[in-house]
Amino acid sequence: MRRILFTLPLLAVLSGCIDRPAPSKQQPSRTATRPRPAPPSADLRQCLATLSAQQAVFTLVEDRWYGHACSTVGTVKLAALNTDSATITVTGLGPVTCATSTKFAGWARYGVDRAAQQILGSRLVKIETFGSYSCRNVAGTARRSGHASANAIDVSGFVLGDGRRITVLGDWNGGTPAERRFLRVVHDSACKRFGTTLGPQYNAAHENHFHLEADGASFCR
């Protein structure tokens, strides 16, 4: 019995050395890190400062290139525009270039809101859009649209503080005389701020929205 008891610990020790691979030396794990985005250029910083001074509510969007001449570079995401005594919300927007955003903010505050008060007797509280960035061509051509670089906004309607909703499709020709006048005044105001402004008078593709683009052109229809 003593011999058996003596051999049991020995077998236990030996069993610990049999069929057990030596522990491998693992390399410390490395967490993959994304490269930091490049800081905004001097021109973009100036533009962002201007947009902030216009009391716009926005966030800077990381630059992206999608190929096929489509990109969102130097863009922001607009959430709202503050006026002297109210806030105008903006719906449907994706990334928009800062240059277009500053013109849009000025147009909303001094063109649309003031026209709404003077012509319709109520403040502007919301601008409805069909969006901004879209990788596509100008309809019927092989030329890239301003939307392909997030440099254009399609505005479809406006909501007033008294609850009225004015749409380009429904009220450009079908609204009251005051509503029709309001839409034409804000369209003309956009022509003074943006390079390319298109609306229902241009073609059927724009019967339901205003196309606003800061492209340095001078084309108003």
PDB file of N, CA and C in Angstrom, residues 31-132:
ATOM      1  N   THR A  31      -4.738  47.425 -31.506  1.00  0.00           N
ATOM      2  CA  THR A  31      -6.041  47.941 -31.915  1.00  0.00           C
ATOM      3  C   THR A  31      -5.873  48.790 -33.168  1.00  0.00           C
ATOM      4  N   ALA A  32      -6.621  48.408 -34.213  1.00  0.00           N
ATOM      5  CA  ALA A  32      -6.541  49.167 -35.458  1.00  0.00           C
ATOM      6  C   ALA A  32      -7.095  50.563 -35.239  1.00  0.00           C
ATOM      7  N   THR A  33      -6.401  51.544 -35.709  1.00  0.00           N
ATOM      8  CA  THR A  33      -6.844  52.930 -35.557  1.00  0.00           C
ATOM      9  C   THR A  33      -7.047  53.556 -36.927  1.00  0.00           C
ATOM     10  N   ARG A  34      -8.102  54.350 -37.046  1.00  0.00           N
ATOM     11  CA  ARG A  34      -8.349  55.054 -38.296  1.00  0.00           C
ATOM     12  C   ARG A  34      -7.480  56.303 -38.352  1.00  0.00           C
ATOM     13  N   PRO A  35      -6.980  56.609 -39.533  1.00  0.00           N
ATOM     14  CA  PRO A  35      -6.186  57.842 -39.632  1.00  0.00           C
ATOM     15  C   PRO A  35      -7.026  59.057 -39.300  1.00  0.00           C
ATOM     16  N   ARG A  36      -6.414  60.005 -38.647  1.00  0.00           N
ATOM     17  CA  ARG A  36      -7.148  61.220 -38.290  1.00  0.00           C
ATOM     18  C   ARG A  36      -7.457  62.033 -39.543  1.00  0.00           C
ATOM     19  N   PRO A  37      -8.670  62.557 -39.625  1.00  0.00           N
ATOM     20  CA  PRO A  37      -8.985  63.384 -40.794  1.00  0.00           C
ATOM     21  C   PRO A  37      -8.120  64.637 -40.817  1.00  0.00           C
ATOM     22  N   ALA A  38      -7.837  65.091 -42.026  1.00  0.00           N
ATOM     23  CA  ALA A  38      -7.030  66.296 -42.166  1.00  0.00           C
ATOM     24  C   ALA A  38      -7.791  67.490 -41.602  1.00  0.00           C
ATOM     25  N   PRO A  39      -7.095  68.433 -40.994  1.00  0.00           N
ATOM     26  CA  PRO A  39      -7.781  69.615 -40.451  1.00  0.00           C
ATOM     27  C   PRO A  39      -8.366  70.443 -41.584  1.00  0.00           C
ATOM     28  N   PRO A  40      -9.428  71.184 -41.319  1.00  0.00           N
ATOM     29  CA  PRO A  40     -10.047  72.008 -42.369  1.00  0.00           C
ATOM     30  C   PRO A  40      -9.050  73.018 -42.928  1.00  0.00           C
ATOM     31  N   SER A  41      -9.183  73.312 -44.200  1.00  0.00           N
ATOM     32  CA  SER A  41      -8.333  74.317 -44.831  1.00  0.00           C
ATOM     33  C   SER A  41      -8.687  75.695 -44.290  1.00  0.00           C
ATOM     34  N   ALA A  42      -7.836  76.663 -44.600  1.00  0.00           N
ATOM     35  CA  ALA A  42      -8.087  78.031 -44.136  1.00  0.00           C
ATOM     36  C   ALA A  42      -9.399  78.568 -44.707  1.00  0.00           C
ATOM     37  N   ASP A  43      -9.670  78.270 -45.995  1.00  0.00           N
ATOM     38  CA  ASP A  43     -10.912  78.744 -46.611  1.00  0.00           C
ATOM     39  C   ASP A  43     -12.127  78.117 -45.935  1.00  0.00           C
ATOM     40  N   LEU A  44     -12.024  76.822 -45.632  1.00  0.00           N
ATOM     41  CA  LEU A  44     -13.148  76.159 -44.982  1.00  0.00           C
ATOM     42  C   LEU A  44     -13.350  76.679 -43.566  1.00  0.00           C
ATOM     43  N   ARG A  45     -12.261  76.932 -42.858  1.00  0.00           N
ATOM     44  CA  ARG A  45     -12.394  77.484 -41.501  1.00  0.00           C
ATOM     45  C   ARG A  45     -13.089  78.841 -41.530  1.00  0.00           C
ATOM     46  N   GLN A  46     -12.739  79.655 -42.511  1.00  0.00           N
ATOM     47  CA  GLN A  46     -13.388  80.960 -42.641  1.00  0.00           C
ATOM     48  C   GLN A  46     -14.869  80.799 -42.950  1.00  0.00           C
ATOM     49  N   CYS A  47     -15.187  79.851 -43.827  1.00  0.00           N
ATOM     50  CA  CYS A  47     -16.575  79.599 -44.183  1.00  0.00           C
ATOM     51  C   CYS A  47     -17.361  79.104 -42.974  1.00  0.00           C
ATOM     52  N   LEU A  48     -16.776  78.212 -42.189  1.00  0.00           N
ATOM     53  CA  LEU A  48     -17.449  77.700 -40.991  1.00  0.00           C
ATOM     54  C   LEU A  48     -17.678  78.809 -39.972  1.00  0.00           C
ATOM     55  N   ALA A  49     -16.722  79.717 -39.883  1.00  0.00           N
ATOM     56  CA  ALA A  49     -16.887  80.853 -38.976  1.00  0.00           C
ATOM     57  C   ALA A  49     -18.055  81.733 -39.433  1.00  0.00           C
ATOM     58  N   THR A  50     -18.155  81.939 -40.744  1.00  0.00           N
ATOM     59  CA  THR A  50     -19.268  82.721 -41.279  1.00  0.00           C
ATOM     60  C   THR A  50     -20.595  82.038 -40.989  1.00  0.00           C
ATOM     61  N   LEU A  51     -20.643  80.725 -41.177  1.00  0.00           N
ATOM     62  CA  LEU A  51     -21.866  79.969 -40.927  1.00  0.00           C
ATOM     63  C   LEU A  51     -22.265  80.041 -39.453  1.00  0.00           C
ATOM     64  N   SER A  52     -21.287  79.975 -38.580  1.00  0.00           N
ATOM     65  CA  SER A  52     -21.575  80.104 -37.144  1.00  0.00           C
ATOM     66  C   SER A  52     -22.114  81.494 -36.821  1.00  0.00           C
ATOM     67  N   ALA A  53     -21.528  82.519 -37.443  1.00  0.00           N
ATOM     68  CA  ALA A  53     -21.993  83.883 -37.205  1.00  0.00           C
ATOM     69  C   ALA A  53     -23.417  84.079 -37.703  1.00  0.00           C
ATOM     70  N   GLN A  54     -23.842  83.256 -38.661  1.00  0.00           N
ATOM     71  CA  GLN A  54     -25.215  83.323 -39.157  1.00  0.00           C
ATOM     72  C   GLN A  54     -26.187  82.580 -38.239  1.00  0.00           C
ATOM     73  N   GLN A  55     -25.682  82.071 -37.126  1.00  0.00           N
ATOM     74  CA  GLN A  55     -26.477  81.362 -36.127  1.00  0.00           C
ATOM     75  C   GLN A  55     -27.063  80.057 -36.661  1.00  0.00           C
ATOM     76  N   ALA A  56     -26.345  79.430 -37.579  1.00  0.00           N
ATOM     77  CA  ALA A  56     -26.776  78.128 -38.083  1.00  0.00           C
ATOM     78  C   ALA A  56     -26.396  77.037 -37.079  1.00  0.00           C
ATOM     79  N   VAL A  57     -27.229  76.009 -37.002  1.00  0.00           N
ATOM     80  CA  VAL A  57     -26.937  74.847 -36.164  1.00  0.00           C
ATOM     81  C   VAL A  57     -26.468  73.734 -37.098  1.00  0.00           C
ATOM     82  N   PHE A  58     -25.209  73.332 -36.982  1.00  0.00           N
ATOM     83  CA  PHE A  58     -24.653  72.390 -37.941  1.00  0.00           C
ATOM     84  C   PHE A  58     -23.517  71.583 -37.321  1.00  0.00           C
ATOM     85  N   THR A  59     -23.138  70.504 -38.004  1.00  0.00           N
ATOM     86  CA  THR A  59     -21.957  69.721 -37.640  1.00  0.00           C
ATOM     87  C   THR A  59     -21.108  69.538 -38.892  1.00  0.00           C
ATOM     88  N   LEU A  60     -19.802  69.526 -38.698  1.00  0.00           N
ATOM     89  CA  LEU A  60     -18.880  69.304 -39.813  1.00  0.00           C
ATOM     90  C   LEU A  60     -18.894  67.824 -40.192  1.00  0.00           C
ATOM     91  N   VAL A  61     -18.910  67.540 -41.486  1.00  0.00           N
ATOM     92  CA  VAL A  61     -18.954  66.166 -41.987  1.00  0.00           C
ATOM     93  C   VAL A  61     -17.576  65.781 -42.523  1.00  0.00           C
ATOM     94  N   GLU A  62     -17.151  64.572 -42.220  1.00  0.00           N
ATOM     95  CA  GLU A  62     -15.845  64.085 -42.693  1.00  0.00           C
ATOM     96  C   GLU A  62     -15.845  63.992 -44.220  1.00  0.00           C
ATOM     97  N   ASP A  63     -14.741  64.422 -44.846  1.00  0.00           N
ATOM     98  CA  ASP A  63     -14.631  64.369 -46.302  1.00  0.00           C
ATOM     99  C   ASP A  63     -14.693  62.919 -46.793  1.00  0.00           C
ATOM    100  N   ARG A  64     -15.438  62.718 -47.877  1.00  0.00           N
ATOM    101  CA  ARG A  64     -15.531  61.388 -48.489  1.00  0.00           C
ATOM    102  C   ARG A  64     -15.520  61.519 -50.006  1.00  0.00           C
ATOM    103  N   TRP A  65     -14.826  60.556 -50.647  1.00  0.00           N
ATOM    104  CA  TRP A  65     -14.799  60.465 -52.094  1.00  0.00           C
ATOM    105  C   TRP A  65     -15.401  59.123 -52.487  1.00  0.00           C
ATOM    106  N   TYR A  66     -16.395  59.151 -53.371  1.00  0.00           N
ATOM    107  CA  TYR A  66     -17.129  57.935 -53.711  1.00  0.00           C
ATOM    108  C   TYR A  66     -16.786  57.386 -55.092  1.00  0.00           C
ATOM    109  N   GLY A  67     -15.902  58.043 -55.819  1.00  0.00           N
ATOM    110  CA  GLY A  67     -15.609  57.624 -57.175  1.00  0.00           C
ATOM    111  C   GLY A  67     -16.646  58.155 -58.144  1.00  0.00           C
ATOM    112  N   HIS A  68     -16.354  58.003 -59.439  1.00  0.00           N
ATOM    113  CA  HIS A  68     -17.269  58.460 -60.490  1.00  0.00           C
ATOM    114  C   HIS A  68     -17.585  59.956 -60.354  1.00  0.00           C
ATOM    115  N   ALA A  69     -16.587  60.723 -59.906  1.00  0.00           N
ATOM    116  CA  ALA A  69     -16.716  62.184 -59.767  1.00  0.00           C
ATOM    117  C   ALA A  69     -17.777  62.581 -58.755  1.00  0.00           C
ATOM    118  N   CYS A  70     -17.975  61.752 -57.736  1.00  0.00           N
ATOM    119  CA  CYS A  70     -18.937  62.060 -56.678  1.00  0.00           C
ATOM    120  C   CYS A  70     -18.205  62.147 -55.341  1.00  0.00           C
ATOM    121  N   SER A  71     -18.523  63.177 -54.546  1.00  0.00           N
ATOM    122  CA  SER A  71     -17.813  63.369 -53.283  1.00  0.00           C
ATOM    123  C   SER A  71     -18.620  64.287 -52.372  1.00  0.00           C
ATOM    124  N   THR A  72     -18.266  64.245 -51.095  1.00  0.00           N
ATOM    125  CA  THR A  72     -18.791  65.205 -50.116  1.00  0.00           C
ATOM    126  C   THR A  72     -17.577  65.780 -49.384  1.00  0.00           C
ATOM    127  N   VAL A  73     -17.036  66.835 -49.927  1.00  0.00           N
ATOM    128  CA  VAL A  73     -15.809  67.455 -49.423  1.00  0.00           C
ATOM    129  C   VAL A  73     -16.131  68.872 -48.943  1.00  0.00           C
ATOM    130  N   GLY A  74     -15.660  69.195 -47.728  1.00  0.00           N
ATOM    131  CA  GLY A  74     -15.928  70.512 -47.169  1.00  0.00           C
ATOM    132  C   GLY A  74     -17.399  70.720 -46.886  1.00  0.00           C
ATOM    133  N   THR A  75     -18.055  69.680 -46.359  1.00  0.00           N
ATOM    134  CA  THR A  75     -19.506  69.749 -46.158  1.00  0.00           C
ATOM    135  C   THR A  75     -19.887  69.803 -44.682  1.00  0.00           C
ATOM    136  N   VAL A  76     -21.114  70.223 -44.445  1.00  0.00           N
ATOM    137  CA  VAL A  76     -21.689  70.254 -43.104  1.00  0.00           C
ATOM    138  C   VAL A  76     -23.073  69.625 -43.165  1.00  0.00           C
ATOM    139  N   LYS A  77     -23.583  69.278 -41.994  1.00  0.00           N
ATOM    140  CA  LYS A  77     -24.967  68.800 -41.874  1.00  0.00           C
ATOM    141  C   LYS A  77     -25.754  69.878 -41.136  1.00  0.00           C
ATOM    142  N   LEU A  78     -26.651  70.537 -41.858  1.00  0.00           N
ATOM    143  CA  LEU A  78     -27.463  71.609 -41.283  1.00  0.00           C
ATOM    144  C   LEU A  78     -28.661  71.008 -40.550  1.00  0.00           C
ATOM    145  N   ALA A  79     -28.889  71.470 -39.342  1.00  0.00           N
ATOM    146  CA  ALA A  79     -30.048  71.017 -38.572  1.00  0.00           C
ATOM    147  C   ALA A  79     -31.099  72.108 -38.426  1.00  0.00           C
ATOM    148  N   ALA A  80     -30.640  73.333 -38.246  1.00  0.00           N
ATOM    149  CA  ALA A  80     -31.582  74.441 -38.044  1.00  0.00           C
ATOM    150  C   ALA A  80     -30.880  75.759 -38.310  1.00  0.00           C
ATOM    151  N   LEU A  81     -31.691  76.800 -38.474  1.00  0.00           N
ATOM    152  CA  LEU A  81     -31.190  78.152 -38.706  1.00  0.00           C
ATOM    153  C   LEU A  81     -31.909  79.090 -37.739  1.00  0.00           C
ATOM    154  N   ASN A  82     -31.150  79.779 -36.928  1.00  0.00           N
ATOM    155  CA  ASN A  82     -31.738  80.710 -35.964  1.00  0.00           C
ATOM    156  C   ASN A  82     -31.857  82.101 -36.568  1.00  0.00           C
ATOM    157  N   THR A  83     -33.039  82.694 -36.418  1.00  0.00           N
ATOM    158  CA  THR A  83     -33.258  84.072 -36.860  1.00  0.00           C
ATOM    159  C   THR A  83     -33.213  84.973 -35.634  1.00  0.00           C
ATOM    160  N   ASP A  84     -33.672  86.210 -35.779  1.00  0.00           N
ATOM    161  CA  ASP A  84     -33.625  87.156 -34.669  1.00  0.00           C
ATOM    162  C   ASP A  84     -34.432  86.675 -33.473  1.00  0.00           C
ATOM    163  N   SER A  85     -35.573  86.051 -33.735  1.00  0.00           N
ATOM    164  CA  SER A  85     -36.441  85.672 -32.619  1.00  0.00           C
ATOM    165  C   SER A  85     -37.077  84.297 -32.780  1.00  0.00           C
ATOM    166  N   ALA A  86     -36.572  83.479 -33.696  1.00  0.00           N
ATOM    167  CA  ALA A  86     -37.167  82.168 -33.920  1.00  0.00           C
ATOM    168  C   ALA A  86     -36.119  81.204 -34.461  1.00  0.00           C
ATOM    169  N   THR A  87     -36.505  79.934 -34.539  1.00  0.00           N
ATOM    170  CA  THR A  87     -35.640  78.898 -35.095  1.00  0.00           C
ATOM    171  C   THR A  87     -36.341  78.249 -36.277  1.00  0.00           C
ATOM    172  N   ILE A  88     -35.628  78.152 -37.397  1.00  0.00           N
ATOM    173  CA  ILE A  88     -36.150  77.507 -38.595  1.00  0.00           C
ATOM    174  C   ILE A  88     -35.504  76.135 -38.697  1.00  0.00           C
ATOM    175  N   THR A  89     -36.288  75.082 -38.628  1.00  0.00           N
ATOM    176  CA  THR A  89     -35.744  73.744 -38.806  1.00  0.00           C
ATOM    177  C   THR A  89     -35.668  73.425 -40.298  1.00  0.00           C
ATOM    178  N   VAL A  90     -34.750  72.526 -40.642  1.00  0.00           N
ATOM    179  CA  VAL A  90     -34.557  72.126 -42.038  1.00  0.00           C
ATOM    180  C   VAL A  90     -34.653  70.608 -42.093  1.00  0.00           C
ATOM    181  N   THR A  91     -35.495  70.081 -42.969  1.00  0.00           N
ATOM    182  CA  THR A  91     -35.681  68.643 -43.045  1.00  0.00           C
ATOM    183  C   THR A  91     -35.158  68.087 -44.364  1.00  0.00           C
ATOM    184  N   GLY A  92     -34.744  66.826 -44.316  1.00  0.00           N
ATOM    185  CA  GLY A  92     -34.372  66.100 -45.531  1.00  0.00           C
ATOM    186  C   GLY A  92     -32.951  66.283 -46.010  1.00  0.00           C
ATOM    187  N   LEU A  93     -32.169  67.128 -45.351  1.00  0.00           N
ATOM    188  CA  LEU A  93     -30.832  67.428 -45.858  1.00  0.00           C
ATOM    189  C   LEU A  93     -29.797  66.387 -45.448  1.00  0.00           C
ATOM    190  N   GLY A  94     -28.908  66.079 -46.393  1.00  0.00           N
ATOM    191  CA  GLY A  94     -27.695  65.345 -46.100  1.00  0.00           C
ATOM    192  C   GLY A  94     -26.539  66.323 -46.067  1.00  0.00           C
ATOM    193  N   PRO A  95     -25.326  65.886 -46.403  1.00  0.00           N
ATOM    194  CA  PRO A  95     -24.186  66.812 -46.431  1.00  0.00           C
ATOM    195  C   PRO A  95     -24.382  67.907 -47.482  1.00  0.00           C
ATOM    196  N   VAL A  96     -23.979  69.119 -47.127  1.00  0.00           N
ATOM    197  CA  VAL A  96     -24.048  70.270 -48.035  1.00  0.00           C
ATOM    198  C   VAL A  96     -22.736  71.028 -47.908  1.00  0.00           C
ATOM    199  N   THR A  97     -22.181  71.466 -49.023  1.00  0.00           N
ATOM    200  CA  THR A  97     -20.944  72.238 -48.941  1.00  0.00           C
ATOM    201  C   THR A  97     -21.162  73.474 -48.090  1.00  0.00           C
ATOM    202  N   CYS A  98     -20.110  73.887 -47.415  1.00  0.00           N
ATOM    203  CA  CYS A  98     -20.213  75.063 -46.563  1.00  0.00           C
ATOM    204  C   CYS A  98     -20.593  76.288 -47.379  1.00  0.00           C
ATOM    205  N   ALA A  99     -20.055  76.405 -48.585  1.00  0.00           N
ATOM    206  CA  ALA A  99     -20.363  77.569 -49.427  1.00  0.00           C
ATOM    207  C   ALA A  99     -21.852  77.657 -49.732  1.00  0.00           C
ATOM    208  N   THR A 100     -22.485  76.538 -50.045  1.00  0.00           N
ATOM    209  CA  THR A 100     -23.919  76.533 -50.296  1.00  0.00           C
ATOM    210  C   THR A 100     -24.691  76.776 -49.010  1.00  0.00           C
ATOM    211  N   SER A 101     -24.183  76.240 -47.906  1.00  0.00           N
ATOM    212  CA  SER A 101     -24.870  76.393 -46.613  1.00  0.00           C
ATOM    213  C   SER A 101     -24.947  77.847 -46.174  1.00  0.00           C
ATOM    214  N   THR A 102     -23.874  78.603 -46.370  1.00  0.00           N
ATOM    215  CA  THR A 102     -23.901  80.008 -45.952  1.00  0.00           C
ATOM    216  C   THR A 102     -24.904  80.806 -46.782  1.00  0.00           C
ATOM    217  N   LYS A 103     -24.964  80.530 -48.075  1.00  0.00           N
ATOM    218  CA  LYS A 103     -25.942  81.218 -48.920  1.00  0.00           C
ATOM    219  C   LYS A 103     -27.364  80.803 -48.538  1.00  0.00           C
ATOM    220  N   PHE A 104     -27.531  79.528 -48.229  1.00  0.00           N
ATOM    221  CA  PHE A 104     -28.841  79.015 -47.836  1.00  0.00           C
ATOM    222  C   PHE A 104     -29.302  79.658 -46.527  1.00  0.00           C
ATOM    223  N   ALA A 105     -28.375  79.803 -45.573  1.00  0.00           N
ATOM    224  CA  ALA A 105     -28.723  80.412 -44.286  1.00  0.00           C
ATOM    225  C   ALA A 105     -29.158  81.860 -44.465  1.00  0.00           C
ATOM    226  N   GLY A 106     -28.424  82.606 -45.297  1.00  0.00           N
ATOM    227  CA  GLY A 106     -28.792  83.994 -45.547  1.00  0.00           C
ATOM    228  C   GLY A 106     -30.121  84.110 -46.268  1.00  0.00           C
ATOM    229  N   TRP A 107     -30.350  83.233 -47.234  1.00  0.00           N
ATOM    230  CA  TRP A 107     -31.615  83.241 -47.985  1.00  0.00           C
ATOM    231  C   TRP A 107     -32.795  82.920 -47.068  1.00  0.00           C
ATOM    232  N   ALA A 108     -32.635  81.910 -46.208  1.00  0.00           N
ATOM    233  CA  ALA A 108     -33.726  81.520 -45.315  1.00  0.00           C
ATOM    234  C   ALA A 108     -34.098  82.654 -44.367  1.00  0.00           C
ATOM    235  N   ARG A 109     -33.086  83.328 -43.860  1.00  0.00           N
ATOM    236  CA  ARG A 109     -33.328  84.368 -42.843  1.00  0.00           C
ATOM    237  C   ARG A 109     -33.853  85.667 -43.449  1.00  0.00           C
ATOM    238  N   TYR A 110     -33.163  86.127 -44.500  1.00  0.00           N
ATOM    239  CA  TYR A 110     -33.498  87.452 -45.034  1.00  0.00           C
ATOM    240  C   TYR A 110     -34.419  87.405 -46.256  1.00  0.00           C
ATOM    241  N   GLY A 111     -34.444  86.255 -46.927  1.00  0.00           N
ATOM    242  CA  GLY A 111     -35.303  86.135 -48.089  1.00  0.00           C
ATOM    243  C   GLY A 111     -36.629  85.489 -47.769  1.00  0.00           C
ATOM    244  N   VAL A 112     -36.595  84.279 -47.207  1.00  0.00           N
ATOM    245  CA  VAL A 112     -37.831  83.522 -47.000  1.00  0.00           C
ATOM    246  C   VAL A 112     -38.592  83.980 -45.761  1.00  0.00           C
ATOM    247  N   ASP A 113     -37.922  84.086 -44.622  1.00  0.00           N
ATOM    248  CA  ASP A 113     -38.619  84.439 -43.382  1.00  0.00           C
ATOM    249  C   ASP A 113     -39.266  85.821 -43.485  1.00  0.00           C
ATOM    250  N   ARG A 114     -38.536  86.776 -44.012  1.00  0.00           N
ATOM    251  CA  ARG A 114     -39.091  88.126 -44.109  1.00  0.00           C
ATOM    252  C   ARG A 114     -40.215  88.201 -45.127  1.00  0.00           C
ATOM    253  N   ALA A 115     -40.095  87.422 -46.211  1.00  0.00           N
ATOM    254  CA  ALA A 115     -41.185  87.391 -47.195  1.00  0.00           C
ATOM    255  C   ALA A 115     -42.432  86.762 -46.593  1.00  0.00           C
ATOM    256  N   ALA A 116     -42.238  85.739 -45.774  1.00  0.00           N
ATOM    257  CA  ALA A 116     -43.379  85.077 -45.129  1.00  0.00           C
ATOM    258  C   ALA A 116     -44.109  86.054 -44.215  1.00  0.00           C
ATOM    259  N   GLN A 117     -43.343  86.848 -43.470  1.00  0.00           N
ATOM    260  CA  GLN A 117     -43.979  87.804 -42.562  1.00  0.00           C
ATOM    261  C   GLN A 117     -44.691  88.915 -43.324  1.00  0.00           C
ATOM    262  N   GLN A 118     -44.027  89.433 -44.364  1.00  0.00           N
ATOM    263  CA  GLN A 118     -44.588  90.572 -45.085  1.00  0.00           C
ATOM    264  C   GLN A 118     -45.768  90.196 -45.974  1.00  0.00           C
ATOM    265  N   ILE A 119     -45.702  89.019 -46.596  1.00  0.00           N
ATOM    266  CA  ILE A 119     -46.727  88.635 -47.568  1.00  0.00           C
ATOM    267  C   ILE A 119     -47.818  87.768 -46.954  1.00  0.00           C
ATOM    268  N   LEU A 120     -47.413  86.864 -46.051  1.00  0.00           N
ATOM    269  CA  LEU A 120     -48.367  85.900 -45.503  1.00  0.00           C
ATOM    270  C   LEU A 120     -48.708  86.162 -44.036  1.00  0.00           C
ATOM    271  N   GLY A 121     -48.012  87.110 -43.415  1.00  0.00           N
ATOM    272  CA  GLY A 121     -48.345  87.487 -42.056  1.00  0.00           C
ATOM    273  C   GLY A 121     -47.957  86.482 -40.987  1.00  0.00           C
ATOM    274  N   SER A 122     -46.998  85.638 -41.268  1.00  0.00           N
ATOM    275  CA  SER A 122     -46.571  84.643 -40.288  1.00  0.00           C
ATOM    276  C   SER A 122     -45.099  84.327 -40.494  1.00  0.00           C
ATOM    277  N   ARG A 123     -44.431  83.943 -39.417  1.00  0.00           N
ATOM    278  CA  ARG A 123     -43.006  83.610 -39.493  1.00  0.00           C
ATOM    279  C   ARG A 123     -42.804  82.250 -40.149  1.00  0.00           C
ATOM    280  N   LEU A 124     -41.615  82.056 -40.675  1.00  0.00           N
ATOM    281  CA  LEU A 124     -41.201  80.762 -41.203  1.00  0.00           C
ATOM    282  C   LEU A 124     -40.665  79.905 -40.060  1.00  0.00           C
ATOM    283  N   VAL A 125     -41.105  78.653 -39.976  1.00  0.00           N
ATOM    284  CA  VAL A 125     -40.606  77.766 -38.913  1.00  0.00           C
ATOM    285  C   VAL A 125     -39.920  76.514 -39.465  1.00  0.00           C
ATOM    286  N   LYS A 126     -40.153  76.198 -40.750  1.00  0.00           N
ATOM    287  CA  LYS A 126     -39.534  74.994 -41.302  1.00  0.00           C
ATOM    288  C   LYS A 126     -39.343  75.128 -42.807  1.00  0.00           C
ATOM    289  N   ILE A 127     -38.216  74.619 -43.287  1.00  0.00           N
ATOM    290  CA  ILE A 127     -37.976  74.484 -44.721  1.00  0.00           C
ATOM    291  C   ILE A 127     -37.859  72.996 -45.020  1.00  0.00           C
ATOM    292  N   GLU A 128     -38.672  72.536 -45.965  1.00  0.00           N
ATOM    293  CA  GLU A 128     -38.648  71.119 -46.351  1.00  0.00           C
ATOM    294  C   GLU A 128     -37.825  70.958 -47.623  1.00  0.00           C
ATOM    295  N   THR A 129     -36.991  69.925 -47.661  1.00  0.00           N
ATOM    296  CA  THR A 129     -36.155  69.710 -48.838  1.00  0.00           C
ATOM    297  C   THR A 129     -36.263  68.268 -49.314  1.00  0.00           C
ATOM    298  N   PHE A 130     -35.844  68.061 -50.558  1.00  0.00           N
ATOM    299  CA  PHE A 130     -35.716  66.717 -51.113  1.00  0.00           C
ATOM    300  C   PHE A 130     -34.288  66.203 -50.952  1.00  0.00           C
ATOM    301  N   GLY A 131     -33.438  66.974 -50.277  1.00  0.00           N
ATOM    302  CA  GLY A 131     -32.074  66.520 -50.032  1.00  0.00           C
ATOM    303  C   GLY A 131     -31.031  67.380 -50.709  1.00  0.00           C
ATOM    304  N   SER A 132     -29.796  66.903 -50.628  1.00  0.00           N
ATOM    305  CA  SER A 132     -28.660  67.652 -51.158  1.00  0.00           C
ATOM    306  C   SER A 132     -27.760  66.725 -51.973  1.00  0.00           C
TER     307      SER A 132
END
